[in-house]
mmCIF file of C-alpha atoms and ligand atoms in Angstrom:
data_model
loop_
_atom_site.group_PDB
_atom_site.id
_atom_site.type_symbol
_atom_site.label_atom_id
_atom_site.label_comp_id
_atom_site.label_asym_id
_atom_site.label_seq_id
_atom_site.Cartn_x
_atom_site.Cartn_y
_atom_site.Cartn_z
ATOM 1 C CA UNK A 1 -265.576 -142.366 42.444
ATOM 2 C CA UNK A 2 -267.320 -139.429 41.073
ATOM 3 C CA UNK A 3 -267.801 -136.399 43.562
ATOM 4 C CA UNK A 4 -271.184 -134.951 43.983
ATOM 5 C CA UNK A 5 -271.388 -132.296 46.642
ATOM 6 C CA UNK A 6 -274.824 -130.930 47.529
ATOM 7 C CA UNK A 7 -273.559 -127.970 49.112
ATOM 8 C CA UNK A 8 -273.555 -124.414 48.776
ATOM 9 C CA UNK A 9 -269.873 -123.995 49.606
ATOM 10 C CA UNK A 10 -267.578 -126.913 48.504
ATOM 11 C CA UNK A 11 -264.294 -125.364 47.282
ATOM 12 C CA UNK A 12 -264.837 -126.476 43.521
ATOM 13 C CA UNK A 13 -268.486 -127.137 42.787
ATOM 14 C CA UNK A 14 -270.135 -125.267 45.703
ATOM 15 C CA UNK A 15 -273.757 -124.457 44.739
ATOM 16 C CA UNK A 16 -273.931 -126.217 41.486
ATOM 17 C CA UNK A 17 -275.627 -129.269 42.833
ATOM 18 C CA UNK A 18 -277.741 -127.780 45.701
ATOM 19 C CA UNK A 19 -280.999 -128.516 43.821
ATOM 20 C CA UNK A 20 -282.014 -131.939 43.956
ATOM 21 C CA UNK A 21 -283.217 -132.645 40.418
ATOM 22 C CA UNK A 22 -279.773 -131.132 39.222
ATOM 23 C CA UNK A 23 -277.907 -133.225 41.776
ATOM 24 C CA UNK A 24 -279.545 -136.517 40.791
ATOM 25 C CA UNK A 25 -278.987 -135.666 37.036
ATOM 26 C CA UNK A 26 -275.269 -134.838 37.594
ATOM 27 C CA UNK A 27 -274.655 -138.201 39.627
ATOM 28 C CA UNK A 28 -276.361 -140.164 36.576
ATOM 29 C CA UNK A 29 -273.942 -138.346 34.272
ATOM 30 C CA UNK A 30 -270.966 -139.337 36.469
ATOM 31 C CA UNK A 31 -272.453 -142.923 36.107
ATOM 32 C CA UNK A 32 -272.722 -142.794 32.533
ATOM 33 C CA UNK A 33 -269.143 -141.320 32.343
ATOM 34 C CA UNK A 34 -267.720 -144.472 33.996
ATOM 35 C CA UNK A 35 -268.076 -143.518 37.647
ATOM 36 C CA UNK A 36 -268.308 -147.048 39.679
ATOM 37 C CA UNK A 37 -269.269 -145.044 42.738
ATOM 38 C CA UNK A 38 -270.915 -141.891 43.230
ATOM 39 C CA UNK A 39 -269.908 -139.926 46.280
ATOM 40 C CA UNK A 40 -272.659 -137.809 47.941
ATOM 41 C CA UNK A 41 -271.792 -135.188 50.489
ATOM 42 C CA UNK A 42 -273.707 -132.417 52.230
ATOM 43 C CA UNK A 43 -271.027 -130.758 54.056
ATOM 44 C CA UNK A 44 -267.834 -129.166 52.824
ATOM 45 C CA UNK A 45 -264.580 -129.857 54.317
ATOM 46 C CA UNK A 46 -262.670 -126.814 53.209
ATOM 47 C CA UNK A 47 -260.918 -124.687 55.704
ATOM 48 C CA UNK A 48 -263.116 -122.281 57.032
ATOM 49 C CA UNK A 49 -266.443 -124.132 55.632
ATOM 50 C CA UNK A 50 -269.531 -123.296 58.021
ATOM 51 C CA UNK A 51 -270.530 -126.344 60.110
ATOM 52 C CA UNK A 52 -273.778 -127.892 58.821
ATOM 53 C CA UNK A 53 -276.680 -129.160 61.179
ATOM 54 C CA UNK A 54 -277.373 -132.889 61.035
ATOM 55 C CA UNK A 55 -280.826 -132.145 59.826
ATOM 56 C CA UNK A 56 -279.838 -130.058 56.838
ATOM 57 C CA UNK A 57 -277.299 -132.511 55.962
ATOM 58 C CA UNK A 58 -279.854 -135.094 55.783
ATOM 59 C CA UNK A 59 -282.008 -132.953 53.909
ATOM 60 C CA UNK A 60 -279.535 -132.321 51.416
ATOM 61 C CA UNK A 61 -278.196 -135.858 50.613
ATOM 62 C CA UNK A 62 -280.958 -138.300 51.252
ATOM 63 C CA UNK A 63 -283.330 -137.634 48.333
ATOM 64 C CA UNK A 64 -280.114 -137.726 46.026
ATOM 65 C CA UNK A 65 -278.774 -140.839 47.491
ATOM 66 C CA UNK A 66 -282.243 -142.689 47.289
ATOM 67 C CA UNK A 67 -282.717 -141.780 43.539
ATOM 68 C CA UNK A 68 -279.306 -142.824 42.671
ATOM 69 C CA UNK A 69 -278.870 -145.687 44.325
ATOM 70 C CA UNK A 70 -281.113 -147.884 42.292
ATOM 71 C CA UNK A 71 -278.880 -146.980 39.138
ATOM 72 C CA UNK A 72 -275.255 -146.714 40.383
ATOM 73 C CA UNK A 73 -273.157 -147.628 43.821
ATOM 74 C CA UNK A 74 -273.592 -144.543 46.019
ATOM 75 C CA UNK A 75 -271.181 -143.704 48.972
ATOM 76 C CA UNK A 76 -272.068 -140.983 51.804
ATOM 77 C CA UNK A 77 -269.160 -138.430 52.505
ATOM 78 C CA UNK A 78 -270.061 -137.601 55.948
ATOM 79 C CA UNK A 79 -268.407 -137.235 59.490
ATOM 80 C CA UNK A 80 -271.843 -137.647 61.322
ATOM 81 C CA UNK A 81 -273.018 -140.937 62.638
ATOM 82 C CA UNK A 82 -276.739 -140.333 62.170
ATOM 83 C CA UNK A 83 -276.148 -139.080 58.594
ATOM 84 C CA UNK A 84 -274.174 -142.137 57.532
ATOM 85 C CA UNK A 85 -276.813 -144.452 59.345
ATOM 86 C CA UNK A 86 -279.504 -142.416 57.195
ATOM 87 C CA UNK A 87 -277.743 -142.642 54.045
ATOM 88 C CA UNK A 88 -277.311 -146.356 54.559
ATOM 89 C CA UNK A 89 -280.919 -146.901 55.012
ATOM 90 C CA UNK A 90 -281.402 -144.549 51.886
ATOM 91 C CA UNK A 91 -279.322 -147.112 49.774
ATOM 92 C CA UNK A 92 -275.503 -145.948 50.226
ATOM 93 C CA UNK A 93 -273.183 -148.647 50.601
ATOM 94 C CA UNK A 94 -269.832 -146.910 51.599
ATOM 95 C CA UNK A 95 -269.515 -144.717 54.360
ATOM 96 C CA UNK A 96 -266.641 -142.305 52.839
ATOM 97 C CA UNK A 97 -265.409 -140.882 56.389
ATOM 98 C CA UNK A 98 -262.838 -138.151 56.300
ATOM 99 C CA UNK A 99 -262.562 -138.500 60.025
ATOM 100 C CA UNK A 100 -261.852 -141.943 60.087
ATOM 101 C CA UNK A 101 -264.009 -142.613 63.161
ATOM 102 C CA UNK A 102 -267.195 -144.040 61.634
ATOM 103 C CA UNK A 103 -266.144 -147.780 61.414
ATOM 104 C CA UNK A 104 -268.912 -148.820 64.134
ATOM 105 C CA UNK A 105 -271.561 -147.431 61.601
ATOM 106 C CA UNK A 106 -269.956 -149.537 58.674
ATOM 107 C CA UNK A 107 -269.537 -152.774 60.835
ATOM 108 C CA UNK A 108 -273.356 -152.740 62.124
ATOM 109 C CA UNK A 109 -274.859 -151.867 58.935
ATOM 110 C CA UNK A 110 -272.472 -154.173 56.738
ATOM 111 C CA UNK A 111 -271.471 -151.672 54.421
ATOM 112 C CA UNK A 112 -267.869 -150.668 53.160
ATOM 113 C CA UNK A 113 -265.767 -147.643 54.811
ATOM 114 C CA UNK A 114 -263.104 -145.333 53.644
ATOM 115 C CA UNK A 115 -260.789 -144.107 56.329
ATOM 116 C CA UNK A 116 -259.189 -141.037 55.356
ATOM 117 C CA UNK A 117 -256.409 -139.318 56.910
ATOM 118 C CA UNK A 118 -257.171 -136.248 58.747
ATOM 119 C CA UNK A 119 -254.902 -134.677 61.097
ATOM 120 C CA UNK A 120 -257.153 -132.242 62.838
ATOM 121 C CA UNK A 121 -260.464 -130.671 62.469
ATOM 122 C CA UNK A 122 -260.796 -129.035 59.147
ATOM 123 C CA UNK A 123 -261.867 -125.808 60.987
ATOM 124 C CA UNK A 124 -258.416 -125.593 62.100
ATOM 125 C CA UNK A 125 -256.387 -127.971 59.939
ATOM 126 C CA UNK A 126 -254.631 -125.245 58.111
ATOM 127 C CA UNK A 127 -252.548 -124.336 61.124
ATOM 128 C CA UNK A 128 -251.592 -128.027 61.576
ATOM 129 C CA UNK A 129 -249.989 -128.458 58.212
ATOM 130 C CA UNK A 130 -246.391 -128.098 59.546
ATOM 131 C CA UNK A 131 -246.583 -130.394 62.427
ATOM 132 C CA UNK A 132 -245.558 -133.650 60.886
ATOM 133 C CA UNK A 133 -242.478 -135.062 62.532
ATOM 134 C CA UNK A 134 -240.473 -134.967 59.346
ATOM 135 C CA UNK A 135 -242.009 -138.030 57.618
ATOM 136 C CA UNK A 136 -245.614 -137.283 56.690
ATOM 137 C CA UNK A 137 -245.703 -140.619 54.776
ATOM 138 C CA UNK A 138 -244.939 -142.558 57.905
ATOM 139 C CA UNK A 139 -247.245 -140.907 60.002
ATOM 140 C CA UNK A 140 -250.190 -141.295 57.529
ATOM 141 C CA UNK A 141 -249.258 -144.970 57.004
ATOM 142 C CA UNK A 142 -249.176 -145.724 60.588
ATOM 143 C CA UNK A 143 -252.317 -143.939 61.254
ATOM 144 C CA UNK A 144 -254.392 -145.437 58.657
ATOM 145 C CA UNK A 145 -253.196 -148.947 59.148
ATOM 146 C CA UNK A 146 -254.128 -148.763 62.855
ATOM 147 C CA UNK A 147 -257.695 -147.476 61.779
ATOM 148 C CA UNK A 148 -258.039 -150.249 59.373
ATOM 149 C CA UNK A 149 -257.153 -152.885 61.526
ATOM 150 C CA UNK A 150 -259.264 -151.719 64.275
ATOM 151 C CA UNK A 151 -262.296 -151.384 61.674
ATOM 152 C CA UNK A 152 -261.462 -155.083 60.616
ATOM 153 C CA UNK A 153 -261.150 -156.278 64.036
ATOM 154 C CA UNK A 154 -264.757 -154.558 64.495
ATOM 155 C CA UNK A 155 -266.203 -156.650 61.681
ATOM 156 C CA UNK A 156 -266.199 -154.179 58.608
ATOM 157 C CA UNK A 157 -265.454 -156.336 55.644
ATOM 158 C CA UNK A 158 -264.676 -153.519 52.924
ATOM 159 C CA UNK A 159 -262.013 -151.298 54.212
ATOM 160 C CA UNK A 160 -260.354 -148.351 52.080
ATOM 161 C CA UNK A 161 -257.248 -146.384 53.158
ATOM 162 C CA UNK A 162 -256.869 -142.664 51.801
ATOM 163 C CA UNK A 163 -254.012 -140.241 52.577
ATOM 164 C CA UNK A 164 -256.524 -137.207 52.761
ATOM 165 C CA UNK A 165 -254.330 -135.028 50.107
ATOM 166 C CA UNK A 166 -254.903 -131.374 51.087
ATOM 167 C CA UNK A 167 -256.063 -132.069 54.707
ATOM 168 C CA UNK A 168 -253.732 -130.400 57.030
ATOM 169 C CA UNK A 169 -250.864 -130.682 54.455
ATOM 170 C CA UNK A 170 -248.723 -128.455 52.743
ATOM 171 C CA UNK A 171 -248.022 -128.737 49.027
ATOM 172 C CA UNK A 172 -245.034 -130.464 49.687
ATOM 173 C CA UNK A 173 -246.633 -133.043 51.899
ATOM 174 C CA UNK A 174 -249.225 -133.937 49.220
ATOM 175 C CA UNK A 175 -246.649 -134.384 46.516
ATOM 176 C CA UNK A 176 -244.652 -136.600 49.061
ATOM 177 C CA UNK A 177 -247.510 -138.798 49.627
ATOM 178 C CA UNK A 178 -248.233 -138.960 46.077
ATOM 179 C CA UNK A 179 -244.502 -139.791 45.371
ATOM 180 C CA UNK A 180 -244.534 -142.553 47.969
ATOM 181 C CA UNK A 181 -248.145 -144.003 47.270
ATOM 182 C CA UNK A 182 -246.508 -147.339 46.742
ATOM 183 C CA UNK A 183 -245.791 -147.332 50.568
ATOM 184 C CA UNK A 184 -249.690 -147.262 51.281
ATOM 185 C CA UNK A 185 -250.221 -149.704 48.608
ATOM 186 C CA UNK A 186 -247.784 -151.969 50.484
ATOM 187 C CA UNK A 187 -249.657 -152.279 53.341
ATOM 188 C CA UNK A 188 -252.277 -154.445 51.392
ATOM 189 C CA UNK A 189 -255.109 -152.342 52.185
ATOM 190 C CA UNK A 190 -256.873 -151.079 49.157
ATOM 191 C CA UNK A 191 -255.869 -147.321 48.598
ATOM 192 C CA UNK A 192 -258.233 -144.602 47.411
ATOM 193 C CA UNK A 193 -256.592 -140.851 46.498
ATOM 194 C CA UNK A 194 -258.442 -137.632 46.154
ATOM 195 C CA UNK A 195 -256.447 -134.920 44.365
ATOM 196 C CA UNK A 196 -259.263 -133.552 42.134
ATOM 197 C CA UNK A 197 -258.890 -129.744 41.698
ATOM 198 C CA UNK A 198 -257.273 -129.291 45.112
ATOM 199 C CA UNK A 199 -255.414 -126.160 45.948
ATOM 200 C CA UNK A 200 -251.876 -127.429 45.602
ATOM 201 C CA UNK A 201 -252.566 -128.333 41.924
ATOM 202 C CA UNK A 202 -252.978 -124.360 41.258
ATOM 203 C CA UNK A 203 -249.254 -123.063 40.989
ATOM 204 C CA UNK A 204 -248.463 -126.384 39.289
ATOM 205 C CA UNK A 205 -250.825 -125.516 36.518
ATOM 206 C CA UNK A 206 -249.970 -122.110 35.954
ATOM 207 C CA UNK A 207 -247.091 -120.299 34.021
ATOM 208 C CA UNK A 208 -244.268 -118.793 36.183
ATOM 209 C CA UNK A 209 -245.262 -115.156 37.374
ATOM 210 C CA UNK A 210 -249.375 -116.115 36.985
ATOM 211 C CA UNK A 211 -251.839 -116.438 39.508
ATOM 212 C CA UNK A 212 -252.233 -120.131 40.691
ATOM 213 C CA UNK A 213 -254.993 -121.842 38.395
ATOM 214 C CA UNK A 214 -258.617 -121.608 39.692
ATOM 215 C CA UNK A 215 -260.221 -124.845 40.610
ATOM 216 C CA UNK A 216 -261.827 -125.196 37.068
ATOM 217 C CA UNK A 217 -258.602 -124.906 35.441
ATOM 218 C CA UNK A 218 -256.949 -127.813 37.310
ATOM 219 C CA UNK A 219 -258.319 -130.627 35.343
ATOM 220 C CA UNK A 220 -255.342 -131.555 33.477
ATOM 221 C CA UNK A 221 -253.271 -131.820 36.868
ATOM 222 C CA UNK A 222 -256.124 -133.672 38.620
ATOM 223 C CA UNK A 223 -256.396 -135.992 35.592
ATOM 224 C CA UNK A 224 -252.414 -136.496 35.646
ATOM 225 C CA UNK A 225 -252.187 -136.975 39.346
ATOM 226 C CA UNK A 226 -255.350 -139.579 39.157
ATOM 227 C CA UNK A 227 -253.419 -141.687 36.407
ATOM 228 C CA UNK A 228 -250.095 -141.569 38.456
ATOM 229 C CA UNK A 229 -252.166 -142.754 41.481
ATOM 230 C CA UNK A 230 -253.773 -145.435 39.707
ATOM 231 C CA UNK A 231 -250.152 -146.439 38.072
ATOM 232 C CA UNK A 232 -248.789 -146.695 41.647
ATOM 233 C CA UNK A 233 -251.447 -149.015 42.340
ATOM 234 C CA UNK A 234 -254.429 -146.862 43.763
ATOM 235 C CA UNK A 235 -257.602 -148.815 43.764
ATOM 236 C CA UNK A 236 -259.767 -145.747 43.583
ATOM 237 C CA UNK A 237 -259.427 -142.243 42.452
ATOM 238 C CA UNK A 238 -262.202 -139.334 43.686
ATOM 239 C CA UNK A 239 -262.640 -137.052 40.786
ATOM 240 C CA UNK A 240 -265.075 -134.358 39.862
ATOM 241 C CA UNK A 241 -263.896 -134.764 36.147
ATOM 242 C CA UNK A 242 -265.007 -138.520 35.470
ATOM 243 C CA UNK A 243 -264.955 -138.570 31.814
ATOM 244 C CA UNK A 244 -261.410 -137.490 31.329
ATOM 245 C CA UNK A 245 -260.127 -139.138 34.049
ATOM 246 C CA UNK A 246 -261.694 -142.454 32.803
ATOM 247 C CA UNK A 247 -260.019 -142.014 29.256
ATOM 248 C CA UNK A 248 -256.733 -141.203 30.868
ATOM 249 C CA UNK A 249 -256.487 -143.748 33.491
ATOM 250 C CA UNK A 250 -257.425 -146.488 30.968
ATOM 251 C CA UNK A 251 -254.931 -145.352 28.219
ATOM 252 C CA UNK A 252 -252.168 -144.841 30.724
ATOM 253 C CA UNK A 253 -252.761 -148.270 32.300
ATOM 254 C CA UNK A 254 -252.336 -149.931 28.409
ATOM 255 C CA UNK A 255 -254.170 -148.577 25.592
ATOM 256 C CA UNK A 256 -257.035 -150.894 24.674
ATOM 257 C CA UNK A 257 -256.791 -153.350 21.487
ATOM 258 C CA UNK A 258 -258.445 -151.399 18.218
ATOM 259 C CA UNK A 259 -261.852 -153.201 17.812
ATOM 260 C CA UNK A 260 -261.934 -155.910 15.015
ATOM 261 C CA UNK A 261 -263.655 -153.594 12.699
ATOM 262 C CA UNK A 262 -260.682 -151.253 12.559
ATOM 263 C CA UNK A 263 -260.677 -147.540 13.907
ATOM 264 C CA UNK A 264 -259.298 -146.410 16.973
ATOM 265 C CA UNK A 265 -261.552 -146.487 20.356
ATOM 266 C CA UNK A 266 -260.887 -144.452 23.203
ATOM 267 C CA UNK A 267 -261.679 -145.960 26.704
ATOM 268 C CA UNK A 268 -264.960 -144.682 28.014
ATOM 269 C CA UNK A 269 -266.704 -145.670 24.791
ATOM 270 C CA UNK A 270 -267.926 -148.839 26.835
ATOM 271 C CA UNK A 271 -269.804 -146.546 28.975
ATOM 272 C CA UNK A 272 -271.752 -144.905 25.848
ATOM 273 C CA UNK A 273 -269.471 -141.906 26.254
ATOM 274 C CA UNK A 274 -267.789 -140.185 23.333
ATOM 275 C CA UNK A 275 -264.840 -137.982 23.727
HETATM 276 N N1 HH2 B 301 -261.638 -134.643 49.871
HETATM 277 C C1 HH2 B 301 -262.707 -133.853 50.025
HETATM 278 C C2 HH2 B 301 -263.587 -134.596 50.429
HETATM 279 N N2 HH2 B 301 -263.969 -135.738 50.629
HETATM 280 N N3 HH2 B 301 -263.110 -137.987 50.833
HETATM 281 C C3 HH2 B 301 -261.934 -138.560 50.580
HETATM 282 N N4 HH2 B 301 -262.037 -140.073 50.641
HETATM 283 N N5 HH2 B 301 -260.807 -138.460 49.950
HETATM 284 C C4 HH2 B 301 -260.703 -136.876 49.611
HETATM 285 O O1 HH2 B 301 -259.433 -136.692 49.341
HETATM 286 C C5 HH2 B 301 -261.632 -136.037 50.005
HETATM 287 C C6 HH2 B 301 -263.062 -136.773 50.406
HETATM 288 C C7 HH2 B 301 -262.613 -132.529 49.607
HETATM 289 O O2 HH2 B 301 -262.864 -132.380 48.218
HETATM 290 P P1 HH2 B 301 -264.592 -131.759 47.781
HETATM 291 O O3 HH2 B 301 -265.325 -132.791 48.288
HETATM 292 O O4 HH2 B 301 -264.568 -131.208 46.348
HETATM 293 O O5 HH2 B 301 -264.641 -130.324 48.403
HETATM 294 P P2 HH2 B 301 -265.525 -130.032 49.746
HETATM 295 O O6 HH2 B 301 -264.727 -130.720 51.005
HETATM 296 O O7 HH2 B 301 -265.090 -128.307 49.778
HETATM 297 O O8 HH2 B 301 -266.999 -130.059 49.625
#
């Protein structure tokens, strides 16, 4: 899943794709690089981000979704019912729902639904981080399985669960969730994971005594954690850097056979993308 934030203030790519033509071109590039889904969002969920009015969020995402949908599967990253409904009408076939509350929209529209673990509203979630009762993994698994079962009973046919890395979680919580991802996978629900460029990777991507790496310098750590997640059984990774993630994930999962004519081939070539 490639990330396409049509926002001025996303923590990593804020402002880059606010212009619709640039956003559409970037979405097509993500697809060419190997993204099976392009995730279009019009509201940042980073702590302290300004809330976005429904009309403005629709204005940001709908033309982009409509332009991309004939070419690649599109998900809409929103917490608003009206935006999700309009996005589906424009061609989105997955509701990527960080609030894990929009399953009625997915059920009535007959589209997929990603339920992410979000313990508190993003505006206040930084203060929430310490409040797990010792076992963040059990809390997250219990919460997501309950939501997924509720959605299944309401008629949603395609359900993904996502631990919500970085949402109301300390770096230790994030690392515990990654280390024990097999427990999410063992629930049987397909698991989606988003570590891409997130803050907890900053100190893990710099030398001792240096400042934590900035979002753009967290690519290697993002790719490594995406590959780890896939090897643990995650079925989808949500990433900003699609090409290196595709190459890394494919190679980590087992290097492809060399082509009959000889010479090495890197994963990604099937999509016409050269390293
Ligand atoms: N993370 C972000 C947004 N949406 N959706 C899912 N399913 N899983 C995630 O981990 C996830 C998500 C935050 O990243 P980003 O979109 O890059 O930033 P922002 O919220 O600032 O736009």
